[in-house]
Coordinates of C-alpha atoms in Angstrom, one line a residue:
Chain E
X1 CA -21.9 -1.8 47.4
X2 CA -22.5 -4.5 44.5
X3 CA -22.5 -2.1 41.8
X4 CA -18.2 -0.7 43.0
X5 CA -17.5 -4.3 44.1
X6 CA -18.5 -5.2 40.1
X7 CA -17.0 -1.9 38.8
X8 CA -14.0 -3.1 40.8
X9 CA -13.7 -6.9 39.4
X10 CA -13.9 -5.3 36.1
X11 CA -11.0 -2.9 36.3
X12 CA -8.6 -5.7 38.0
X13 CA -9.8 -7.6 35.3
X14 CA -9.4 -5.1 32.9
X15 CA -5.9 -4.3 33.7
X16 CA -4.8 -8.1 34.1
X17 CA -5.9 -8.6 30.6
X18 CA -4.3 -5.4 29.0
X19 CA -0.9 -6.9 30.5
X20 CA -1.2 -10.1 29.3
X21 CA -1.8 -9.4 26.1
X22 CA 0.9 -6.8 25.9
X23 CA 3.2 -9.7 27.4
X24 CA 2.0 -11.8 24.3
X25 CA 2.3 -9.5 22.0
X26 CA 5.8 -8.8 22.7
X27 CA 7.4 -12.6 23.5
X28 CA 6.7 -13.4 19.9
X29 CA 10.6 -12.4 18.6
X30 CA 14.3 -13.7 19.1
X31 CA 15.7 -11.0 20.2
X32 CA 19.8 -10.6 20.5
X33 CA 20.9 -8.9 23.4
X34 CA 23.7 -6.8 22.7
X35 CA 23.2 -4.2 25.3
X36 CA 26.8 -3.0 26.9
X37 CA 28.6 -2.8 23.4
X38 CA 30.0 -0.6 22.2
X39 CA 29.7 -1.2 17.8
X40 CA 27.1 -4.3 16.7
X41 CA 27.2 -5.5 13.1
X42 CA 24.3 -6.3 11.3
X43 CA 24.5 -7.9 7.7
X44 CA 22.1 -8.1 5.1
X45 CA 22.4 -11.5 4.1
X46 CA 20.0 -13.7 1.5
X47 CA 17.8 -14.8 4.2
X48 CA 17.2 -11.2 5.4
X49 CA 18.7 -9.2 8.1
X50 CA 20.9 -10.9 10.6
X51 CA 20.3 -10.0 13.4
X52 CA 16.9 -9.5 12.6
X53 CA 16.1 -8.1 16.5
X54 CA 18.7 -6.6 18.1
X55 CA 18.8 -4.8 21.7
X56 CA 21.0 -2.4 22.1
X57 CA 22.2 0.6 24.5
X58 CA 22.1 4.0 23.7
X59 CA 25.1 5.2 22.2
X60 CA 26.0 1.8 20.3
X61 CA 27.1 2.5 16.9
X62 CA 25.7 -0.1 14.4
X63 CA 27.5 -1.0 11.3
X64 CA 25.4 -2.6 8.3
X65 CA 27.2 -4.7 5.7
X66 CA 25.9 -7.2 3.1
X67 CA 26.8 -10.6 1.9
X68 CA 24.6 -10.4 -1.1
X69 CA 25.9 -9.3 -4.6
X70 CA 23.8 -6.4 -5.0
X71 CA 23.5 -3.0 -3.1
X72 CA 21.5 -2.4 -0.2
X73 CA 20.2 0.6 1.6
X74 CA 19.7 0.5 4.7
X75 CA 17.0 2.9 6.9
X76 CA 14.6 3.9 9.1
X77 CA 10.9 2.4 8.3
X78 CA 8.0 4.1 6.8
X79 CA 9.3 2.7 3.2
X80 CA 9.9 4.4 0.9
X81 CA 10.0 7.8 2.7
X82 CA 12.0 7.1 6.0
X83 CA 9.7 9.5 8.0
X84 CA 9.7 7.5 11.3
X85 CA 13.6 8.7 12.2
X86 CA 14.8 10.3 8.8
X87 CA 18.1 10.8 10.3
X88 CA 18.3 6.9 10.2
X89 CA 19.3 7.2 6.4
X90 CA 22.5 6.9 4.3
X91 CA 20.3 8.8 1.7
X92 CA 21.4 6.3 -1.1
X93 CA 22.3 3.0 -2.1
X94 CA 25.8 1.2 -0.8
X95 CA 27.6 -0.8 -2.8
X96 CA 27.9 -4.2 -1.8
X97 CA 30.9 -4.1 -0.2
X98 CA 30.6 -0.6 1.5
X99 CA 29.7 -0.3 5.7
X100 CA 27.2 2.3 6.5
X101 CA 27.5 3.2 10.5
X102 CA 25.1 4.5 12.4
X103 CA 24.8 5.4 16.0
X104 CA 21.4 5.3 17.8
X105 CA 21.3 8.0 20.9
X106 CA 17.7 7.9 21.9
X107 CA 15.7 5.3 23.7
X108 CA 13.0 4.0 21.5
X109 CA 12.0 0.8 18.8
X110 CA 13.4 1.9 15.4
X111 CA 12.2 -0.1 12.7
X112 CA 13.7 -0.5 9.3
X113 CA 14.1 -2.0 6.3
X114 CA 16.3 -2.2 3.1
X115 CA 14.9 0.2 0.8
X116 CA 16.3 -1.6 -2.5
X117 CA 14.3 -4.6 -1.1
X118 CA 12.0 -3.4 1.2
X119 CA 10.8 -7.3 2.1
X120 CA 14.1 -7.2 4.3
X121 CA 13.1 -5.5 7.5
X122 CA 14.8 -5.4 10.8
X123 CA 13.9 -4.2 14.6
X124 CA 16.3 -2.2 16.8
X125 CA 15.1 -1.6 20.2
X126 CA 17.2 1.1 22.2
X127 CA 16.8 0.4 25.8
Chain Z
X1 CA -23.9 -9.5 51.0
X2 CA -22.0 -11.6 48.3
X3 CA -20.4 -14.4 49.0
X4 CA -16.6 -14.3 49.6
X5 CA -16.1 -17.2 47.4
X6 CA -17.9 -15.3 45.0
X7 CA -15.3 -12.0 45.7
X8 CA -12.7 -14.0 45.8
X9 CA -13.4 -15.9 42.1
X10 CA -15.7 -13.5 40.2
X11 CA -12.4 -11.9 39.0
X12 CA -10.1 -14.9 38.1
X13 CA -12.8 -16.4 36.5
X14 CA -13.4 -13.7 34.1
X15 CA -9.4 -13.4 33.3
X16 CA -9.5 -17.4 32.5
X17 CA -12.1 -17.0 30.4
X18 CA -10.5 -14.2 28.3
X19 CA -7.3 -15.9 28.3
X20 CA -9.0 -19.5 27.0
X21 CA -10.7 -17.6 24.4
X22 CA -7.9 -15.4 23.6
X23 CA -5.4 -18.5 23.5
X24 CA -8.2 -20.6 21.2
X25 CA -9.2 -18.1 18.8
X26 CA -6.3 -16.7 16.9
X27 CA -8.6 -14.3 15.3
X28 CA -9.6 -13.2 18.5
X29 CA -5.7 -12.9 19.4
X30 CA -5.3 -10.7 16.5
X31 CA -8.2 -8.2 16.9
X32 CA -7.2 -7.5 20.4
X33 CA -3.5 -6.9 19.5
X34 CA -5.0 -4.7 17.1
X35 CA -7.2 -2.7 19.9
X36 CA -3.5 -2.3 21.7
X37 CA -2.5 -0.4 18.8
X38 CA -4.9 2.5 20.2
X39 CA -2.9 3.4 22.5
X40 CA 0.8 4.2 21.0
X41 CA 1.2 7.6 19.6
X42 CA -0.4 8.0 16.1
X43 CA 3.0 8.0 14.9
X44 CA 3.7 4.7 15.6
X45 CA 0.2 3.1 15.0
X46 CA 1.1 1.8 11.8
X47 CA 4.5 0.2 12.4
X48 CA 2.1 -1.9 15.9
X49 CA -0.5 -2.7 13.0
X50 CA 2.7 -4.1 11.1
X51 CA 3.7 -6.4 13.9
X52 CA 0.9 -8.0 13.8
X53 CA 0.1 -8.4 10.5
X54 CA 3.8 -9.8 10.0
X55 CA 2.7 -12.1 12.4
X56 CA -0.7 -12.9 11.1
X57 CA 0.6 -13.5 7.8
X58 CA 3.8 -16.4 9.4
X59 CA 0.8 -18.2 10.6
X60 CA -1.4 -18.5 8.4
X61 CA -0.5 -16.6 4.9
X62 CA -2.9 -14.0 3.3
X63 CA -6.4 -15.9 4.4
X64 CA -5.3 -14.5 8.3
X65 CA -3.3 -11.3 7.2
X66 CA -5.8 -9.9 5.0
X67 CA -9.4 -9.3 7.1
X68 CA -6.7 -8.2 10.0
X69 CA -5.9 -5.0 7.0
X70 CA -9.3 -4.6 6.8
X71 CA -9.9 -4.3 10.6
X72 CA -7.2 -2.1 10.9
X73 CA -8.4 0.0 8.0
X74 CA -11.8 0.6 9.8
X75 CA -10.5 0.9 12.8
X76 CA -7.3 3.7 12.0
X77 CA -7.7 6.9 11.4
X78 CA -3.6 6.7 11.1
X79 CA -4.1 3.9 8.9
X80 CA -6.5 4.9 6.1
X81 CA -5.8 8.9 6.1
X82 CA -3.1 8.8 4.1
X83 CA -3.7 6.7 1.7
X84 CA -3.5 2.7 2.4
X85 CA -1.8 1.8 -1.1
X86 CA 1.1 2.5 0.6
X87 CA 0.4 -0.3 2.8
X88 CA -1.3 -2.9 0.6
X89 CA 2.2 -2.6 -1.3
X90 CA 3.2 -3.6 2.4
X91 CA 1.4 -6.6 3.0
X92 CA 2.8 -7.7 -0.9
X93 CA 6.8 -7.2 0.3
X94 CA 5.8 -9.5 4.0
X95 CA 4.0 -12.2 1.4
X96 CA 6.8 -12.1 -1.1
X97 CA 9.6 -13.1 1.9
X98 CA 7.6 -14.9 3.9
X99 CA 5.6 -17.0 1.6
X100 CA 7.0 -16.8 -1.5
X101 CA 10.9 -16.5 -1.2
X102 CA 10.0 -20.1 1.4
X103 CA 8.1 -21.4 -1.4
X104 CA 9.5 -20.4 -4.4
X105 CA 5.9 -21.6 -5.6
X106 CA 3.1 -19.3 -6.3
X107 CA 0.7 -21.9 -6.5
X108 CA 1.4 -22.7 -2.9
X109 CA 0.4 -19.1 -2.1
X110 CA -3.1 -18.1 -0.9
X111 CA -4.7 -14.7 -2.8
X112 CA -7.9 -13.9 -0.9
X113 CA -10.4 -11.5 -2.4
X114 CA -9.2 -8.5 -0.3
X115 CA -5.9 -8.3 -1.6
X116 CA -7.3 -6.6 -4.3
X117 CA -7.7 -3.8 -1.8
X118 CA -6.5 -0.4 -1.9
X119 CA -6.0 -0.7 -5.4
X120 CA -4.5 -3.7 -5.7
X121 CA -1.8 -2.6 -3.5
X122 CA -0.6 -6.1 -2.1
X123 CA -0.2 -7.0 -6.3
X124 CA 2.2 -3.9 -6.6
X125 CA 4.1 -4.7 -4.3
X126 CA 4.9 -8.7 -4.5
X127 CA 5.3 -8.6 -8.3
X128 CA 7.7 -5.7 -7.9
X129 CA 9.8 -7.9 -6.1
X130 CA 8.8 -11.0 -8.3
X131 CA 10.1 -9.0 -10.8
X132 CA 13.1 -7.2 -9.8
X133 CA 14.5 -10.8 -9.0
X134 CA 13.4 -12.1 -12.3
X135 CA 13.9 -9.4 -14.7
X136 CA 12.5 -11.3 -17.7
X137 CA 9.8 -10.3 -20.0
X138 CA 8.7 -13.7 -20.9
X139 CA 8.6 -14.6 -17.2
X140 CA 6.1 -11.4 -16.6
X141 CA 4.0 -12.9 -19.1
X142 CA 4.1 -16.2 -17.8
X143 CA 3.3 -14.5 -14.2
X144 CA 1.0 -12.8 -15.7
X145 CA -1.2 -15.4 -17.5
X146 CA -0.8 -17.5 -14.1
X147 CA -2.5 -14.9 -12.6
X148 CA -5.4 -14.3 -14.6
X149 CA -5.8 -17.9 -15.2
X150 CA -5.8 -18.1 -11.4
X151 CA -7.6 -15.1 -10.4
X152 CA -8.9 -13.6 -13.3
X153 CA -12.5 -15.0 -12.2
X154 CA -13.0 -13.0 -9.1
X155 CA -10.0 -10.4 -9.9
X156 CA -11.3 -8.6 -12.8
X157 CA -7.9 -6.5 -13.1
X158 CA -5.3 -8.8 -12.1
X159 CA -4.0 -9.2 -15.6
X160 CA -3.8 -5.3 -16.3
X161 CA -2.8 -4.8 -11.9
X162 CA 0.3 -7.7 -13.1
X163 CA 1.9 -5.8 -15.7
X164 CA 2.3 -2.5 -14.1
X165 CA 3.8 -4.2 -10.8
X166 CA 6.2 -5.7 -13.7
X167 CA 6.6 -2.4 -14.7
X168 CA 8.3 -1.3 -11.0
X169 CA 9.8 -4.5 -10.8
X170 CA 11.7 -4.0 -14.4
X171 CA 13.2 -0.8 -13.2
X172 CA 14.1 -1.5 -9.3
X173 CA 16.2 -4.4 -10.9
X174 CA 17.5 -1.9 -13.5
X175 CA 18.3 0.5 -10.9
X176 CA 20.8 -1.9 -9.2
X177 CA 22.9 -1.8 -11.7
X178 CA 23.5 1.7 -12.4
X179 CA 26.4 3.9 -11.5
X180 CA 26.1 7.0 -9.1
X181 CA 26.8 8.6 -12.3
X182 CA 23.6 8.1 -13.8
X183 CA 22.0 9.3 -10.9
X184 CA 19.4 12.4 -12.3
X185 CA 19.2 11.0 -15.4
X186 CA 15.5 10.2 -15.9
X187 CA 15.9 8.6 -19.5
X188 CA 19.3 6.1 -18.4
X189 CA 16.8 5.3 -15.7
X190 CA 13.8 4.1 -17.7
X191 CA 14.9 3.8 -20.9
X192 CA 15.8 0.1 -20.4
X193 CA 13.0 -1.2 -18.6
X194 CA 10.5 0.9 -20.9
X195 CA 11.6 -1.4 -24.2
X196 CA 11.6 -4.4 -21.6
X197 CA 7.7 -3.4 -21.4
X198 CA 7.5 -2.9 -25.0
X199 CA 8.8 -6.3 -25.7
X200 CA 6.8 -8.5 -23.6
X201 CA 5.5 -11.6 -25.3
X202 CA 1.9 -11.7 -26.4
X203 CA 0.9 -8.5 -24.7
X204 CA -1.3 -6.7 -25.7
X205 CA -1.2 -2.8 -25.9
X206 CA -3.2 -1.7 -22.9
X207 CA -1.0 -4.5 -21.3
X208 CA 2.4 -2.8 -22.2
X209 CA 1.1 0.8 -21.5
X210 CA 0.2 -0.9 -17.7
X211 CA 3.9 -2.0 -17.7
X212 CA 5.5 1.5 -18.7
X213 CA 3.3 3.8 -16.4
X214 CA 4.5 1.3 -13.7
X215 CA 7.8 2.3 -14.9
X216 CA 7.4 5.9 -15.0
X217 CA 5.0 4.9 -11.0
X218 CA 9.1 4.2 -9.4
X219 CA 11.1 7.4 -11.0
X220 CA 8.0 9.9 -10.3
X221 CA 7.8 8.3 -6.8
X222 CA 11.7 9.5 -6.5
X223 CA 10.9 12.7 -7.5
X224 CA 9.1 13.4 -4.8
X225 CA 11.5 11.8 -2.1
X226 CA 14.0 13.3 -3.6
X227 CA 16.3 10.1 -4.0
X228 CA 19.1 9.4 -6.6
X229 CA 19.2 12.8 -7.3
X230 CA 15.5 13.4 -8.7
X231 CA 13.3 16.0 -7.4
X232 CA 9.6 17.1 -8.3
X233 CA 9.5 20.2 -10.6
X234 CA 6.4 22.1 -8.3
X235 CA 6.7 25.1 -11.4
X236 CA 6.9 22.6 -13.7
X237 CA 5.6 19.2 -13.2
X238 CA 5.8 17.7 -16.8
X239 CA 9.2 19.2 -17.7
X240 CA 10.8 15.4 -17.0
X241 CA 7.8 14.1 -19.4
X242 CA 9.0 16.4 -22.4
X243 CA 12.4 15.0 -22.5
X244 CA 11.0 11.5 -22.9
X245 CA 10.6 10.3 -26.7
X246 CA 6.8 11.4 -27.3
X247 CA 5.1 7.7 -27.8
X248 CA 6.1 7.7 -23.8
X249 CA 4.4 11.1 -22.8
X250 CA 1.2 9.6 -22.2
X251 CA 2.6 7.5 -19.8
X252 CA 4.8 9.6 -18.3
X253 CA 2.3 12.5 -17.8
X254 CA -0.2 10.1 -16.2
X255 CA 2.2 8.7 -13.5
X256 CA 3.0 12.4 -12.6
X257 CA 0.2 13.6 -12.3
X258 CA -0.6 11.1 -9.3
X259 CA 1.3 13.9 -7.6
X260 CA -0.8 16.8 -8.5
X261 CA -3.1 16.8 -5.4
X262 CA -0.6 18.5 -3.3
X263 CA 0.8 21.0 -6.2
X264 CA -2.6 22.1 -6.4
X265 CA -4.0 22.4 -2.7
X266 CA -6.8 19.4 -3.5
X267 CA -8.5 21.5 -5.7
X268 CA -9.8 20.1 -9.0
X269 CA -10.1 23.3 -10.6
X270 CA -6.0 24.0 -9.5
X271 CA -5.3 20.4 -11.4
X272 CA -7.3 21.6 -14.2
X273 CA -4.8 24.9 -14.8
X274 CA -1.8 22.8 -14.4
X275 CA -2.6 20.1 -16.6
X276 CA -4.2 22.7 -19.3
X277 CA -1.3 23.2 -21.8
X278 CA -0.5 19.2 -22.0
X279 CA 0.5 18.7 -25.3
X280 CA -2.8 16.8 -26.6
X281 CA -6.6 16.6 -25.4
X282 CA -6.5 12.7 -24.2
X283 CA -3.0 13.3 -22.3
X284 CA -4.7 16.8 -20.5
X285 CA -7.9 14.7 -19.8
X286 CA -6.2 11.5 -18.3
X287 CA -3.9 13.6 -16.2
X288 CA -6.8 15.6 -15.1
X289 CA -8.8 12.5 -13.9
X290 CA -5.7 10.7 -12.0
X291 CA -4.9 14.3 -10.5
X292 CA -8.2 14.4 -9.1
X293 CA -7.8 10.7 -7.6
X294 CA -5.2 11.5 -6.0
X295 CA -6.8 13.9 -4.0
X296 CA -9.5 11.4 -2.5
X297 CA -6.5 9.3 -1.6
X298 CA -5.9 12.0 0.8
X299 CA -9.2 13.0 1.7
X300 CA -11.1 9.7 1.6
X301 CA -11.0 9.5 6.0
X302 CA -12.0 12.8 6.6
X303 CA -15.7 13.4 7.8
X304 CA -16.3 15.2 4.6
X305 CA -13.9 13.3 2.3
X306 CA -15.1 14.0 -1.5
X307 CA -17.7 17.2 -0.7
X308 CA -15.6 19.5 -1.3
X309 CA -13.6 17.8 -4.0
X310 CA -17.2 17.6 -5.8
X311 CA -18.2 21.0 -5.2
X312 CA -15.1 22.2 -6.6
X313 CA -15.9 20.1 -9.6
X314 CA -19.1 21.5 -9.9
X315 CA -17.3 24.6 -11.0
X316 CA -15.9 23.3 -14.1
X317 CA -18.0 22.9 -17.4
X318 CA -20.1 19.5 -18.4
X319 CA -16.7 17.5 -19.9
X320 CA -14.3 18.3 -17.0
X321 CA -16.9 17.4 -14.6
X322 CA -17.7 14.0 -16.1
X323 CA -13.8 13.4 -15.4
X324 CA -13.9 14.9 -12.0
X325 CA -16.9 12.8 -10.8
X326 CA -15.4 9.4 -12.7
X327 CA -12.0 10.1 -11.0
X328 CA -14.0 10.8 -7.7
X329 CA -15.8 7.5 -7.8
X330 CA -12.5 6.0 -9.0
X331 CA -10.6 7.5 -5.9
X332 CA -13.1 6.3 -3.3
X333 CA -12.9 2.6 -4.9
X334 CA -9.1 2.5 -5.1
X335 CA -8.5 3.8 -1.5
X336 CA -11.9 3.1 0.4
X337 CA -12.4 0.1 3.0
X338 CA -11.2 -3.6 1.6
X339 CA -14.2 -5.2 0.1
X340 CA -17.1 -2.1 1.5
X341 CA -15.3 0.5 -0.8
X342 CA -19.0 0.3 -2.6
X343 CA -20.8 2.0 0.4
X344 CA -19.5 5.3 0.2
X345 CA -19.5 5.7 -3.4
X346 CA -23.5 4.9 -3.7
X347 CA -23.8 7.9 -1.2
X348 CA -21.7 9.7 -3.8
X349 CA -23.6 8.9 -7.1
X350 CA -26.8 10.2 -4.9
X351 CA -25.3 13.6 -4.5
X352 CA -27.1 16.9 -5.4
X353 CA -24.2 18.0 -7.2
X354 CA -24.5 14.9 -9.7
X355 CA -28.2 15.2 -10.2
X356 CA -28.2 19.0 -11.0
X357 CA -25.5 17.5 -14.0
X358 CA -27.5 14.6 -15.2
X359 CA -25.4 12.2 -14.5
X360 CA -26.7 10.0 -11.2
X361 CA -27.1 7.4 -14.6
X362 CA -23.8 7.5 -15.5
X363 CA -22.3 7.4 -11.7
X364 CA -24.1 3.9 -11.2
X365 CA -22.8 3.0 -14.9
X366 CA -19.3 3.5 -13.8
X367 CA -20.1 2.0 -10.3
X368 CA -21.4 -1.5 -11.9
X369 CA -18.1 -1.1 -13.8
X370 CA -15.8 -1.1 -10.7
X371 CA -17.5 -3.8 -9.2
X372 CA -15.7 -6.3 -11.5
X373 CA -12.3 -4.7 -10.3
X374 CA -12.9 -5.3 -6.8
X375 CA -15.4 -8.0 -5.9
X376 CA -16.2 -11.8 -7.3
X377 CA -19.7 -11.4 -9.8
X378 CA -21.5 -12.8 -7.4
X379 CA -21.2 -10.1 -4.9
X380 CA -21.3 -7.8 -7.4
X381 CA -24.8 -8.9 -8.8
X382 CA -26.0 -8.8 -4.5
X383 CA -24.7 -5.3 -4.7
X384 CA -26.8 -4.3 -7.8
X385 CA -29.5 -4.6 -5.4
X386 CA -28.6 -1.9 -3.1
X387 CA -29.0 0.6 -6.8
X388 CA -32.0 2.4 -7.0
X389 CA -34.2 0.6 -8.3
X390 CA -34.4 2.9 -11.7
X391 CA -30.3 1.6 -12.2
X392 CA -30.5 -2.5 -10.9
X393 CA -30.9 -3.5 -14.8
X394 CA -28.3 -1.9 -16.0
X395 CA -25.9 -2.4 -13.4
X396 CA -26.9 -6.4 -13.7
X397 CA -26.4 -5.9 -17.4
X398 CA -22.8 -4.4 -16.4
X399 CA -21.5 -7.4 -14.2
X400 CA -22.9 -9.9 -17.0
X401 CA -21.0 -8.3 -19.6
X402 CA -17.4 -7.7 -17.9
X403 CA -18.3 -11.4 -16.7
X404 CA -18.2 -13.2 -19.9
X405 CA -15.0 -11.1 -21.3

């Protein structure tokens, strides 16, 4: 009777643990809610990407632009290779004052970068 | 029968304690978001190490980010399988925005032992972007001396690791400025930053060569993704080398032949048919050796990560396997676990394979030798200790001398 009442305390405990640190884990961003619309811009500025964690519904169509004098590349994280959603990839550089579009169907956390400057990441979570 | 205060509390006590030591210990914190990692699809593993190293490395720079790597390392089949260069270049891009772009001041910067890791990885990566943002050669060699004034103690190839980071970092800010035109055009690629590298103050000419194979490191790395219009000739690796002015085949040939592991199925004595008609014996035998490398990059997480490599090497005469053992030992150094990359390779030099050849010696010789790459001299001398006994001298006598040079 001891021995499942200890099993037991461990599990609860186990499982109370597991959510608070996933809880933790996950509080640690600003992230813009942009869920319900239809197109959300995001512009690689000097400071990085803007905005840098963006919620958004499936179906939204995001369009990257830059403020900085230099061409960008926007796309899907691992760097350099883009394996994570290669679809996710204008397959070259954009001119700095080119748009690149790109609309994200599937539910899921895409990840990416700028693969001129691959220091400038972003997070796209498709809810 | 327990107690039904003790029912009642057993449970929250234990989940107050977690949380207190969890909330207290930001080490803690980090190790156990790491453990969390464990269960996402291997796919994803290394993008939920990433979170947490991105947030490891706001809080507390390098000092925090790095043994979190290393954990992950261990820990990751996902993380180390496929070579963690990739990712040491990783940690150098998160330090160059988040600490050095807020900064603007290296010496405000923190450069713990283990970023010489994975081959100097994190080094590739931030001076890359150093570079690419300050295109200049004198300011490389201004880095550059900072650096090994610096680091050059503990770091025994920071100086050389500097200068082929400036290398990328010379072309990605070349890149930028070229047309779409251009695009495919190996030599209007590289052509620019390869005289930046041959014009860099006070360097000296293992320096330079450092700079232009970091050069050639960025367009071969193309060829294979198949960006701006470069691909990797699989019948024909070198054929973009030959069109390069000769004094750059060297350089060239070496950086492509980081590729040759997959060309050639991880077999040594593949490598050692594709790289026979180089156009002279020091350009076939360098080639060879980082072909070779590359394989253990691959191969280094396996169960049996460099037996078969060696066996194959076995098969080639006494020269060729010299270079194939060298390269081995070379692999398992660059791409083994950040700061224990030592314990597989004295496993290595103790193989059969290497006694039946004579050259156990040589193996700890060239062991002692990586030491001063990777560790400070005084945990290089501690690890001379762990030789057998026949090799402790001269492995001693190797630390002392790369010390004092």
């Amino acid at each position: 009777m001891a021995k499942k009442y200890i099993l037991a305390v461990l599990c609860v405990a186990g499982g109370a643990i597991l959510l608070f640190l996933m809880y933790s884990l996950s509080k640690n961003r600003d992230i813009v809610d942009a869920r319900g619309q239809l197109e959300v811009a995001i512009v690689l500025t000097e400071e990085g990407f803007v905005p840098e964690f963006v919620q958004i519904s499936p179906g939204t169509a995001v369009i990257f632009t830059t403020t900085r004098a230099h061409p960008f590349w926007p796309a899907s994280n691992e760097h350099p290779s883009h394996t994570l959603f290669p679809a996710f990839d204008p397959k070259r550089p954009l001119a700095s004052h080119e748009s690149w579009s790109f609309t994200f169907d599937e539910v899921g956390e895409r990840r990416f970068h700028d693969h001129i400057r691959s220091y400038y990441t972003g997070t796209m979570y498709v809810e | 029968m327990l107690n039904k205060r003790v029912v009642l509390l057993a449970p929250i006590a234990l989940v107050v304690l977690v949380v207190c030591v969890y909330a207290y210990s930001p080490r803690v914190r980090a190790e156990a978001h790491l453990q969390l990692c464990h269960f996402v699809s291997e796919e994803h593993q290394v993008e939920c190490i990433f979170k947490i190293l991105e947030s490891e490395m706001g809080r507390g720079g390098m000092f925090t980010a790095m043994p979190v790597f290393s954990s992950a390392y261990k820990s990751f089949y996902s993380f180390a399988s496929t070579g963690c260069h990739k990712y040491a270049h990783r940690m150098g891009d998160i330090a160059y925005f988040k600490e050095y772009l807020a900064k603007k001041d290296m010496r405000a910067m923190n450069f713990p032992q283990e970023t010489t890791a994975c081959g100097y990885g994190f080094y590739h990566g931030f001076l890359e972007h150093l570079i690419q943002d300050n295109p200049s050669p004198r300011f490389v060699t201004e880095t550059c001396t900072y650096l090994t004034e610096r680091l050059g103690g503990t770091m025994g190839s920071i100086r050389l690791i500097c200068y082929h980071g400036s290398g990328h970092g010379f072309v990605l800010a070349h890149v930028e400025t070229l047309p779409s035109s251009a695009w495919g055009n190996a030599w209007t690629f590289v052509g620019e930053p390869l005289k930046e590298c041959d014009s860099l103050p006070g360097a000296t000419r293992e320096e330079k060569e450092q700079c232009r194979q970091g050069v050639f490191n960025m367009l071969v790395e193309w060829m294979q993704l198949e960006q701006y219009e470069f691909s990797y000739d699989t019948e024909d690796p070198f054929s973009t080398c030959r069109t390069m002015p000769e004094r750059y085949w060297h350089d060239c040939y070496y950086e492509t032949s980081q590729k040759l592991d997959r060309l050639s199925g991880r077999d040594p004595v593949r490598i050692a048919e594709i790289v026979q008609h180089a156009p002279t014996e020091k350009i076939r035998r360098s080639s060879f050796e980082v072909g070779v490398a590359g394989i253990i990059q691959q191969t280094i997480a396996d169960e049996r990560g460099y037996e078969e490599t060696l066996a194959r090497c076995a098969l080639l005469d006494d020269p060729l396997f010299m270079s194939c053992m060298k390269s081995i030992l070379r692999g398992l150094f660059e791409h083994g676990a950040p700061q224990e990359e030592y314990k597989k390779v004295l496993v290595f030099c103790e193989d059969a394979y290497i006694a039946a050849r004579g050259q156990t010696k040589a193996c700890f010789w060239f062991t002692a030798e990586s030491f001063i790459r990777f560790y400070t001299p005084e945990k290089a001398l501690e690890l001379c200790t762990t030789f057998p006994e026949a090799y402790r001298d001269i492995c001693a006598l190797r630390i002392e001398k790369g010390s004092s040079q």
